[in-house]
Amino acid sequence: MGFNTYTSTFTENEDGSSTYTINMSDVTTKCMKIDSTDPKEWIDNAIDNKSRIVGERVYKLELDRHLENGTMPSNPTKGTLLLAYEIPVVTETE
């Protein structure tokens, strides 16, 4: 095991939200502080950027799909279209 250690947990809540907890060792905390004056801000920014990029991509896919199929729901919002998106199931091939 390296010097950089942490544990994390991800729990999906019944309402569709989630809780993500990170416990960083003293060395990992120090490394994060060396790279970023505020590690929480860095982590928040990473989550915000990733979810924004994916959200815009999936929103466009859903919008195009509904327009092509004539299935646009009434009063759609980005949020409702994203929540209605079905995540593809990945299966192993033998």
CSV table of C-alpha atoms in Angstrom, one decimal:
chain,number,residue,atom,x,y,z
A,1,MET,CA,0.0,0.0,0.0
A,2,GLY,CA,1.3,3.5,-0.8
A,3,PHE,CA,1.6,6.5,1.4
A,4,ASN,CA,-1.6,8.0,-0.1
A,5,THR,CA,-4.5,6.4,1.7
A,6,TYR,CA,-8.2,7.2,2.0
A,7,THR,CA,-11.5,5.4,2.2
A,8,SER,CA,-14.8,6.4,0.7
A,9,THR,CA,-18.4,5.4,0.9
A,10,PHE,CA,-21.2,6.0,-1.6
A,11,THR,CA,-24.8,5.5,-0.5
A,12,GLU,CA,-27.9,6.0,-2.7
A,13,ASN,CA,-30.8,7.3,-0.7
A,14,GLU,CA,-34.4,6.2,-1.2
A,15,ASP,CA,-35.3,9.7,-2.7
A,16,GLY,CA,-32.7,9.3,-5.5
A,17,SER,CA,-30.1,11.5,-3.9
A,18,SER,CA,-26.8,10.2,-2.5
A,19,THR,CA,-24.3,10.6,0.2
A,20,TYR,CA,-20.5,10.4,-0.5
A,21,THR,CA,-18.1,10.4,2.4
A,22,ILE,CA,-14.3,10.6,2.0
A,23,ASN,CA,-11.9,9.9,4.9
A,24,MET,CA,-8.4,10.9,4.0
A,25,SER,CA,-5.3,10.0,6.0
A,26,ASP,CA,-3.0,12.8,7.3
A,27,VAL,CA,-0.7,12.3,4.3
A,28,THR,CA,-3.5,12.4,1.8
A,29,THR,CA,-4.9,15.5,3.5
A,30,LYS,CA,-1.5,17.2,3.3
A,31,CYS,CA,-1.1,16.3,-0.4
A,32,MET,CA,-4.5,17.8,-1.2
A,33,LYS,CA,-3.6,21.0,0.8
A,34,ILE,CA,-0.3,21.3,-1.1
A,35,ASP,CA,-2.2,21.2,-4.5
A,36,SER,CA,-5.3,23.1,-3.4
A,37,THR,CA,-5.6,25.7,-0.6
A,38,ASP,CA,-9.2,24.3,0.0
A,39,PRO,CA,-9.5,20.6,-0.7
A,40,LYS,CA,-13.3,20.7,-0.3
A,41,GLU,CA,-13.6,23.4,-3.0
A,42,TRP,CA,-11.4,21.2,-5.3
A,43,ILE,CA,-13.7,18.2,-4.7
A,44,ASP,CA,-16.9,20.2,-5.1
A,45,ASN,CA,-15.5,21.7,-8.4
A,46,ALA,CA,-14.7,18.2,-9.7
A,47,ILE,CA,-18.2,16.9,-8.9
A,48,ASP,CA,-19.9,20.0,-10.3
A,49,ASN,CA,-17.9,20.0,-13.5
A,50,LYS,CA,-18.3,16.2,-14.2
A,51,SER,CA,-22.0,16.3,-13.5
A,52,ARG,CA,-22.5,19.4,-15.6
A,53,ILE,CA,-20.6,17.9,-18.6
A,54,VAL,CA,-22.5,14.6,-18.4
A,55,GLY,CA,-25.8,16.4,-17.8
A,56,GLU,CA,-25.5,18.5,-20.9
A,57,ARG,CA,-24.6,15.5,-23.0
A,58,VAL,CA,-27.5,13.4,-21.8
A,59,TYR,CA,-29.9,16.3,-22.0
A,60,LYS,CA,-29.1,16.7,-25.6
A,61,LEU,CA,-29.5,13.0,-26.2
A,62,GLU,CA,-32.9,12.9,-24.5
A,63,LEU,CA,-34.1,16.0,-26.3
A,64,ASP,CA,-33.1,14.7,-29.7
A,65,ARG,CA,-34.6,11.3,-28.9
A,66,HIS,CA,-37.9,12.8,-27.9
A,67,LEU,CA,-38.0,15.1,-30.9
A,68,GLU,CA,-37.3,12.3,-33.3
A,69,ASN,CA,-39.9,10.0,-31.8
A,70,GLY,CA,-42.5,12.7,-31.1
A,71,THR,CA,-42.6,11.7,-27.4
A,72,MET,CA,-41.7,15.0,-25.8
A,73,PRO,CA,-43.3,15.1,-22.3
A,74,SER,CA,-45.3,18.2,-21.4
A,75,ASN,CA,-43.4,21.0,-19.7
A,76,PRO,CA,-40.0,19.2,-19.9
A,77,THR,CA,-37.1,20.7,-18.0
A,78,LYS,CA,-33.4,19.6,-18.0
A,79,GLY,CA,-33.9,18.0,-14.7
A,80,THR,CA,-37.0,16.0,-15.6
A,81,LEU,CA,-35.4,14.8,-18.9
A,82,LEU,CA,-32.2,13.8,-17.0
A,83,LEU,CA,-34.1,12.0,-14.3
A,84,ALA,CA,-36.1,10.1,-17.0
A,85,TYR,CA,-33.0,8.9,-18.8
A,86,GLU,CA,-32.4,5.2,-18.4
A,87,ILE,CA,-28.8,4.2,-17.7
A,88,PRO,CA,-27.8,1.5,-20.1
A,89,VAL,CA,-27.2,-1.9,-18.4
A,90,VAL,CA,-23.7,-3.2,-19.1
A,91,THR,CA,-23.6,-7.0,-19.4
A,92,GLU,CA,-20.6,-9.3,-19.7
A,93,THR,CA,-20.3,-11.2,-22.9
A,94,GLU,CA,-19.0,-14.7,-22.8
